[in-house]
Coordinates of C-alpha atoms in Angstrom, one line a residue:
X1 CA -10.6 71.7 -84.2
X2 CA -10.0 73.0 -87.8
X3 CA -11.8 71.2 -90.6
X4 CA -9.0 71.9 -93.0
X5 CA -8.1 68.9 -95.1
X6 CA -4.7 67.5 -94.1
X7 CA -1.9 67.7 -96.7
X8 CA -1.3 64.4 -98.6
X9 CA 1.7 62.1 -98.1
X10 CA 4.1 62.4 -101.0
X11 CA 5.5 59.2 -102.4
X12 CA 8.6 59.3 -104.6
X13 CA 8.1 56.9 -107.5
X14 CA 11.0 55.4 -109.5
X15 CA 11.3 52.6 -112.0
X16 CA 12.1 49.9 -109.4
X17 CA 9.3 48.0 -107.6
X18 CA 8.3 50.0 -104.5
X19 CA 5.8 47.8 -102.6
X20 CA 7.3 48.5 -99.2
X21 CA 7.0 52.3 -99.5
X22 CA 3.5 52.0 -100.9
X23 CA 2.4 49.8 -98.0
X24 CA 3.9 52.1 -95.4
X25 CA 2.4 55.3 -97.0
X26 CA -1.0 53.6 -97.5
X27 CA -1.2 52.6 -93.9
X28 CA -0.4 56.1 -92.7
X29 CA -2.8 57.7 -95.0
X30 CA -5.8 55.5 -94.0
X31 CA -4.9 56.0 -90.3
X32 CA -5.0 59.8 -90.5
X33 CA -7.4 60.3 -93.4
X34 CA -5.1 62.2 -95.8
X35 CA -4.5 61.5 -99.5
X36 CA -1.5 60.0 -101.3
X37 CA 0.3 62.0 -104.0
X38 CA 2.7 60.0 -106.2
X39 CA 5.4 61.9 -108.0
X40 CA 7.8 60.6 -110.6
X41 CA 10.6 62.9 -111.7
X42 CA 11.9 62.6 -115.3
X43 CA 15.5 63.8 -115.8
X44 CA 18.1 63.5 -118.6
X45 CA 20.3 60.4 -118.2
X46 CA 23.7 60.9 -116.7
X47 CA 26.3 61.0 -119.5
X48 CA 29.0 58.4 -119.5
X49 CA 30.0 54.9 -120.8
X50 CA 26.9 53.4 -119.2
X51 CA 24.4 56.1 -120.1
X52 CA 21.3 55.0 -122.0
X53 CA 20.5 57.3 -124.9
X54 CA 16.8 58.0 -124.9
X55 CA 14.6 60.8 -126.4
X56 CA 12.7 63.0 -124.1
X57 CA 9.4 61.5 -125.3
X58 CA 10.7 58.0 -124.4
X59 CA 11.7 59.2 -120.9
X60 CA 8.3 60.8 -120.4
X61 CA 6.6 57.6 -121.5
X62 CA 8.6 55.4 -119.2
X63 CA 8.0 57.8 -116.3
X64 CA 4.2 57.8 -116.9
X65 CA 4.1 54.0 -117.1
X66 CA 6.0 53.7 -113.7
X67 CA 3.7 56.3 -112.2
X68 CA 0.5 54.6 -113.5
X69 CA 1.7 51.2 -112.2
X70 CA 2.5 52.6 -108.7
X71 CA -0.8 54.6 -108.6
X72 CA -2.8 51.4 -109.4
X73 CA -1.1 49.5 -106.6
X74 CA -1.7 52.4 -104.2
X75 CA -5.4 52.4 -105.0
X76 CA -5.6 48.7 -104.5
X77 CA -4.1 49.3 -101.0
X78 CA -6.4 52.2 -99.9
X79 CA -9.5 51.4 -101.8
X80 CA -11.9 54.4 -101.7
X81 CA -10.8 55.4 -98.2
X82 CA -8.4 58.2 -99.3
X83 CA -7.8 59.9 -102.6
X84 CA -4.7 58.9 -104.8
X85 CA -3.3 61.5 -107.2
X86 CA -0.2 61.5 -109.3
X87 CA 2.1 63.9 -111.0
X88 CA 5.0 63.7 -113.6
X89 CA 7.7 66.3 -113.0
X90 CA 10.7 67.2 -115.0
X91 CA 14.1 68.3 -113.6
X92 CA 16.6 67.2 -111.0
X93 CA 15.2 64.4 -108.8
X94 CA 16.1 65.7 -105.4
X95 CA 15.3 69.4 -106.1
X96 CA 11.9 68.5 -107.7
X97 CA 10.9 66.2 -104.8
X98 CA 11.9 68.9 -102.2
X99 CA 9.8 71.4 -104.2
X100 CA 6.8 69.0 -104.2
X101 CA 7.3 68.3 -100.5
X102 CA 6.3 71.9 -99.7
X103 CA 2.6 70.9 -100.4
X104 CA 2.8 67.6 -98.5
X105 CA 2.7 66.4 -94.9
X106 CA 5.6 64.0 -95.3
X107 CA 7.7 62.3 -97.9
X108 CA 8.0 58.5 -98.3
X109 CA 10.8 57.0 -100.3
X110 CA 11.9 53.5 -100.8
X111 CA 15.5 52.7 -100.0
X112 CA 17.1 50.5 -102.6
X113 CA 19.5 47.8 -101.4
X114 CA 22.6 49.3 -102.9
X115 CA 26.2 48.5 -101.9
X116 CA 28.3 51.2 -100.3
X117 CA 30.2 51.7 -103.6
X118 CA 27.0 52.1 -105.6
X119 CA 25.8 54.7 -103.1
X120 CA 29.0 56.6 -103.5
X121 CA 28.6 56.6 -107.3
X122 CA 24.9 57.2 -107.6
X123 CA 24.3 59.1 -104.3
X124 CA 21.1 58.5 -102.3
X125 CA 17.9 60.3 -103.2
X126 CA 16.6 59.6 -99.7
X127 CA 19.5 61.3 -98.1
X128 CA 19.4 64.2 -100.5
X129 CA 15.7 64.8 -99.9
X130 CA 15.9 64.3 -96.2
X131 CA 18.7 66.9 -95.9
X132 CA 16.7 69.6 -97.6
X133 CA 13.0 68.9 -97.1
X134 CA 11.1 70.8 -94.3
X135 CA 8.7 68.0 -93.6
X136 CA 9.4 64.6 -92.1
X137 CA 11.0 62.2 -94.6
X138 CA 10.5 58.5 -94.2
X139 CA 13.0 56.1 -95.8
X140 CA 11.5 52.5 -96.1
X141 CA 13.8 49.6 -96.8
X142 CA 12.9 47.7 -99.9
X143 CA 12.8 44.4 -97.9
X144 CA 10.6 45.8 -95.1
X145 CA 7.2 44.2 -94.4
X146 CA 4.5 45.5 -92.0
X147 CA 3.8 42.0 -90.8
X148 CA 4.8 41.5 -87.2
X149 CA 5.5 38.2 -85.5
X150 CA 2.6 37.0 -83.3
X151 CA 2.8 38.2 -79.7
X152 CA 5.3 41.0 -80.5
X153 CA 4.1 44.4 -79.3
X154 CA 4.3 47.4 -81.7
X155 CA 7.3 49.5 -80.9
X156 CA 8.4 53.0 -82.0
X157 CA 12.0 53.9 -81.2
X158 CA 13.4 57.5 -81.0
X159 CA 17.1 58.4 -80.8
X160 CA 17.8 61.3 -78.4
X161 CA 21.1 63.1 -78.5
X162 CA 20.9 65.9 -75.9
X163 CA 17.9 65.1 -73.6
X164 CA 17.2 68.7 -72.4
X165 CA 17.1 70.0 -76.0
X166 CA 14.9 67.2 -77.4
X167 CA 11.4 68.1 -76.3
X168 CA 10.2 68.7 -79.8
X169 CA 11.5 65.3 -81.0
X170 CA 10.0 63.6 -78.0
X171 CA 6.6 65.3 -78.6
X172 CA 6.6 63.9 -82.2
X173 CA 7.6 60.4 -81.0
X174 CA 4.9 60.3 -78.3
X175 CA 2.2 61.4 -80.8
X176 CA 3.3 58.8 -83.4
X177 CA 3.5 56.0 -80.9
X178 CA 0.1 56.8 -79.6
X179 CA -1.4 56.9 -83.1
X180 CA 0.0 53.4 -83.6
X181 CA -1.0 52.1 -80.1
X182 CA 2.7 51.3 -79.7
X183 CA 5.2 51.4 -76.9
X184 CA 7.7 54.2 -77.2
X185 CA 11.4 53.3 -76.7
X186 CA 13.8 56.3 -76.1
X187 CA 17.4 55.6 -76.7
X188 CA 20.3 57.8 -75.5
X189 CA 23.9 56.8 -75.8
X190 CA 27.4 58.0 -75.0
X191 CA 30.4 56.5 -76.5
X192 CA 34.1 56.3 -75.6
X193 CA 36.1 53.9 -77.8
X194 CA 37.7 50.7 -76.7
X195 CA 38.8 50.2 -73.1
X196 CA 39.3 53.9 -72.7
X197 CA 35.8 54.2 -71.2
X198 CA 36.8 52.2 -68.1
X199 CA 39.6 54.7 -67.4
X200 CA 37.8 57.9 -68.3
X201 CA 34.5 56.8 -66.7
X202 CA 34.7 54.1 -64.0
X203 CA 31.6 52.0 -63.4
X204 CA 30.3 54.1 -60.5
X205 CA 30.4 57.2 -62.7
X206 CA 28.8 55.3 -65.6
X207 CA 25.9 54.4 -63.3
X208 CA 25.6 58.1 -62.3
X209 CA 25.6 59.0 -66.0
X210 CA 22.7 56.6 -66.7
X211 CA 20.7 57.9 -63.7
X212 CA 21.3 61.5 -64.7
X213 CA 20.4 61.0 -68.4
X214 CA 17.4 59.0 -67.5
X215 CA 16.2 61.8 -65.2
X216 CA 16.8 64.4 -67.9
X217 CA 14.7 62.4 -70.4
X218 CA 11.9 61.9 -67.9
X219 CA 12.0 65.7 -67.2
X220 CA 11.8 66.5 -70.9
X221 CA 8.7 64.2 -71.1
X222 CA 7.1 65.8 -68.1
X223 CA 7.6 69.2 -69.7
X224 CA 5.4 68.3 -72.7
X225 CA 1.9 69.6 -72.9
X226 CA 0.6 66.0 -72.8
X227 CA 0.6 63.4 -70.0
X228 CA 3.0 60.5 -70.7
X229 CA 2.6 57.7 -68.2
X230 CA 5.7 55.7 -67.3
X231 CA 4.2 52.5 -68.6
X232 CA 4.0 53.9 -72.1
X233 CA 7.7 54.5 -72.3
X234 CA 11.0 52.5 -72.2
X235 CA 14.1 54.6 -71.6
X236 CA 17.5 53.1 -72.5
X237 CA 20.7 54.9 -71.7
X238 CA 23.7 53.0 -73.1
X239 CA 27.4 53.1 -73.5
X240 CA 27.4 52.3 -77.3
X241 CA 27.9 53.9 -80.7
X242 CA 24.7 55.7 -81.3
X243 CA 24.4 54.5 -84.9
X244 CA 25.0 50.9 -84.0
X245 CA 22.6 51.0 -81.1
X246 CA 19.8 52.5 -83.2
X247 CA 20.3 50.1 -86.1
X248 CA 20.3 47.1 -83.7
X249 CA 17.0 48.4 -82.2
X250 CA 15.5 48.9 -85.6
X251 CA 15.2 45.1 -85.8
X252 CA 12.5 45.2 -83.1
X253 CA 10.9 48.5 -84.1
X254 CA 8.0 49.4 -86.4
X255 CA 9.5 52.8 -86.9
X256 CA 12.7 54.5 -86.0
X257 CA 12.7 58.3 -85.5
X258 CA 15.8 60.5 -85.6
X259 CA 16.3 64.3 -85.7
X260 CA 18.1 65.9 -88.6
X261 CA 21.5 67.4 -87.9
X262 CA 21.4 71.2 -87.2
X263 CA 24.7 72.4 -88.9
X264 CA 26.6 75.5 -87.8
X265 CA 27.1 76.4 -91.5
X266 CA 24.3 76.8 -94.1
X267 CA 25.9 74.4 -96.7
X268 CA 26.9 70.8 -96.7
X269 CA 25.0 67.8 -95.4
X270 CA 22.3 68.6 -92.8
X271 CA 21.9 64.9 -91.9
X272 CA 24.9 64.2 -89.7
X273 CA 26.7 60.8 -89.6
X274 CA 24.3 59.1 -87.2
X275 CA 21.2 59.9 -89.2
X276 CA 23.0 59.1 -92.5
X277 CA 24.2 55.7 -91.2
X278 CA 20.8 54.8 -89.7
X279 CA 19.0 55.6 -92.9
X280 CA 21.4 53.4 -94.8
X281 CA 21.4 50.4 -92.5
X282 CA 18.2 50.3 -90.4
X283 CA 15.8 47.3 -91.1
X284 CA 12.6 49.2 -90.3
X285 CA 11.3 52.5 -91.8
X286 CA 13.3 55.6 -90.6
X287 CA 11.5 58.9 -90.0
X288 CA 13.9 61.9 -90.2
X289 CA 12.5 65.0 -88.6
X290 CA 13.6 68.6 -89.1
X291 CA 14.2 69.9 -85.6
X292 CA 12.9 73.4 -86.5
X293 CA 9.5 72.3 -87.8
X294 CA 8.2 69.6 -85.5
X295 CA 6.1 71.5 -83.0
X296 CA 2.4 71.7 -84.1
X297 CA 3.0 69.6 -87.2
X298 CA 2.8 66.1 -85.9
X299 CA -0.8 65.1 -86.5
X300 CA -0.3 63.3 -89.8
X301 CA 3.0 61.5 -89.2
X302 CA 1.7 58.2 -87.7

């Protein structure tokens, strides 16, 4: 086993309170023994009727204050168990964070509770970074808490689109669930709107679909280079909208894992509508994985 120090977890720091993101990242860092690296990006305010006119020195000062406050909270959470570093960057927020992510094991961002209209106007930093970064990006809802009700078992949920092409995503999900001593729930859906499903796919064919998809998922698990006992895994094959099904299951999950969309063209969003909707509405942290860079890079994504 290599003695190389694992790359740190990158935490994107803004001016809003970010207790949820810090708690998530601190827990992961202490679990795997990697550092925390906090980054605040200072950029010129957007021009317009609501723009706040500030000098560059004022922007830098505000950025450093936000960074110092977050770093102090992070050190309170991890103590002397892992190192905490910080960096003030200048430039475009998404581009700067993607650049910094090249030296990190993952990126943790806190999802602000914005309305849909506000998201259209301001756009989402989480979605922008998740679409471009080549490491896992974890979006943590601002209202999330790591506290679990008594008697509720830890649960990691992964959404699988095409079972026989999801071995990389399943490998990541298995490693993460084991690092957390959690059950793994694998969710696969198909969706035909309204009553059309009963005509296009009668109940007996739906039952065959469930059996076939379940077998394909089990076969993908069996193909992994690790043994995955059946009692570690829950497989759910459902007739439901994939986004709705995953958001519903986020309410009983400690972490929700989805794969980033692999577009046919090199521009535009790389997220896909399901991943984008899940990142927006899930109640637990969402880990978005790049499908091309999962194998062999799962050790520090607990």
